[in-house]
Amino acid sequence: MALVAVVLISIGVFFMFAGTIGFLRLPDFYTRMHSTGKSDTLGMVLAFTGLALYNLDHGLTLSSFLVSLKIMFIAIFWFVGSPTVTHTITRAAFKSKIAPWTKDGRHVIDWPPDKGGSK
Amino acid sequence: MIQRTANIIPRTIARILIPAIQVFGLYVIAHGHGSPGGGFQGGCILAASFILMTIAYGLEDTKRRFTENMNNILSSLGVFIYALTGWMCLLLGANFLDYSALSAILPADPVKARYLGMFIIEVGVGITVMAVMVSLFIDLVTGGKHGEGL
């Protein structure tokens, strides 16, 4: 079980590393939220699952099971909360008329969006 | 006037998460004297659930569920519990907040009375911190004029 835990934590750390590189290198707000929002969620959930499994490695008693259950509660909380927060922040940025990045500076859609906004 | 967001995602998720946050706040308060946590931290977590409710549903809904009168009563009640416990110790002939003297009125020996006294103190601190944090948040987002802002 420790081997599975190590593999899960390694994959989680890899996803968080990719998300951090994306956060540092991508050009504007929306692409940065795109990078961190998804890969951080998956990375943290995998890492927490790995920690819960690693905690069970020294024998399945009631107390260690409870600690693993609490860790999995954190993982579920993160899994529900993080995409919602990403969605809300990005929506707020869209309503604040932050222009999305394009390579040559041209707007690929009508910008700022004026119809349908509840301002 | 708070603009009611037409977005269903934060409201649904907030409806799922707010009870979990409040149960966790009670857990932190109740285990404050035996593990990391305590009245202040648990009160802050409880207040965070009300702040999340305000962000997702608007200030009017929050003020309907957690009225200003209730806020004043709770913030005074916590201080009252704290001070009452301390003064009971004084009246029973010990120092302020010397919980072991409470064994005269609680059904417990001095060691268990210390434990229970600390728990009562944590509950009082948690109630006051929750009420005052929500009050501070409402004052900040409305600029002091309750009912406008955010």
PDB file of C-alpha atoms in Angstrom, chain A residues 39-82:
ATOM      1  CA  SER A  39      -4.110  20.757 -12.407  1.00  0.00           C
ATOM      2  CA  ASP A  40      -4.047  21.938  -8.785  1.00  0.00           C
ATOM      3  CA  THR A  41      -7.393  20.297  -8.079  1.00  0.00           C
ATOM      4  CA  LEU A  42      -6.313  16.961  -9.511  1.00  0.00           C
ATOM      5  CA  GLY A  43      -2.852  17.193  -7.920  1.00  0.00           C
ATOM      6  CA  MET A  44      -4.136  17.971  -4.436  1.00  0.00           C
ATOM      7  CA  VAL A  45      -6.800  15.257  -4.559  1.00  0.00           C
ATOM      8  CA  LEU A  46      -4.248  12.673  -5.688  1.00  0.00           C
ATOM      9  CA  ALA A  47      -1.754  13.786  -3.045  1.00  0.00           C
ATOM     10  CA  PHE A  48      -4.366  13.658  -0.269  1.00  0.00           C
ATOM     11  CA  THR A  49      -5.519  10.217  -1.376  1.00  0.00           C
ATOM     12  CA  GLY A  50      -1.906   9.062  -1.293  1.00  0.00           C
ATOM     13  CA  LEU A  51      -1.450  10.457   2.206  1.00  0.00           C
ATOM     14  CA  ALA A  52      -4.613   8.707   3.413  1.00  0.00           C
ATOM     15  CA  LEU A  53      -3.376   5.390   2.004  1.00  0.00           C
ATOM     16  CA  TYR A  54       0.081   5.910   3.484  1.00  0.00           C
ATOM     17  CA  ASN A  55      -1.473   6.569   6.884  1.00  0.00           C
ATOM     18  CA  LEU A  56      -3.190   3.171   6.709  1.00  0.00           C
ATOM     19  CA  ASP A  57       0.084   1.431   5.940  1.00  0.00           C
ATOM     20  CA  HIS A  58       1.015   0.752   9.584  1.00  0.00           C
ATOM     21  CA  GLY A  59      -2.017  -1.362  10.349  1.00  0.00           C
ATOM     22  CA  LEU A  60      -5.728  -0.720  10.066  1.00  0.00           C
ATOM     23  CA  THR A  61      -6.889   0.425  13.500  1.00  0.00           C
ATOM     24  CA  LEU A  62      -9.822   2.645  14.375  1.00  0.00           C
ATOM     25  CA  SER A  63      -7.718   5.737  15.077  1.00  0.00           C
ATOM     26  CA  SER A  64      -5.675   5.492  11.887  1.00  0.00           C
ATOM     27  CA  PHE A  65      -8.849   4.880   9.907  1.00  0.00           C
ATOM     28  CA  LEU A  66     -10.375   8.019  11.407  1.00  0.00           C
ATOM     29  CA  VAL A  67      -7.311  10.075  10.490  1.00  0.00           C
ATOM     30  CA  SER A  68      -7.497   8.763   6.920  1.00  0.00           C
ATOM     31  CA  LEU A  69     -11.207   9.593   6.821  1.00  0.00           C
ATOM     32  CA  LYS A  70     -10.475  13.176   7.875  1.00  0.00           C
ATOM     33  CA  ILE A  71      -7.826  13.463   5.161  1.00  0.00           C
ATOM     34  CA  MET A  72     -10.345  12.216   2.607  1.00  0.00           C
ATOM     35  CA  PHE A  73     -12.836  14.820   3.881  1.00  0.00           C
ATOM     36  CA  ILE A  74     -10.235  17.489   3.111  1.00  0.00           C
ATOM     37  CA  ALA A  75      -9.794  15.979  -0.363  1.00  0.00           C
ATOM     38  CA  ILE A  76     -13.558  16.013  -1.011  1.00  0.00           C
ATOM     39  CA  PHE A  77     -13.816  19.581   0.253  1.00  0.00           C
ATOM     40  CA  TRP A  78     -10.990  20.612  -2.072  1.00  0.00           C
ATOM     41  CA  PHE A  79     -12.485  18.699  -4.998  1.00  0.00           C
ATOM     42  CA  VAL A  80     -15.809  20.521  -4.581  1.00  0.00           C
ATOM     43  CA  GLY A  81     -14.482  23.936  -3.645  1.00  0.00           C
ATOM     44  CA  SER A  82     -11.536  24.579  -5.927  1.00  0.00           C
TER      45      SER A  82
END
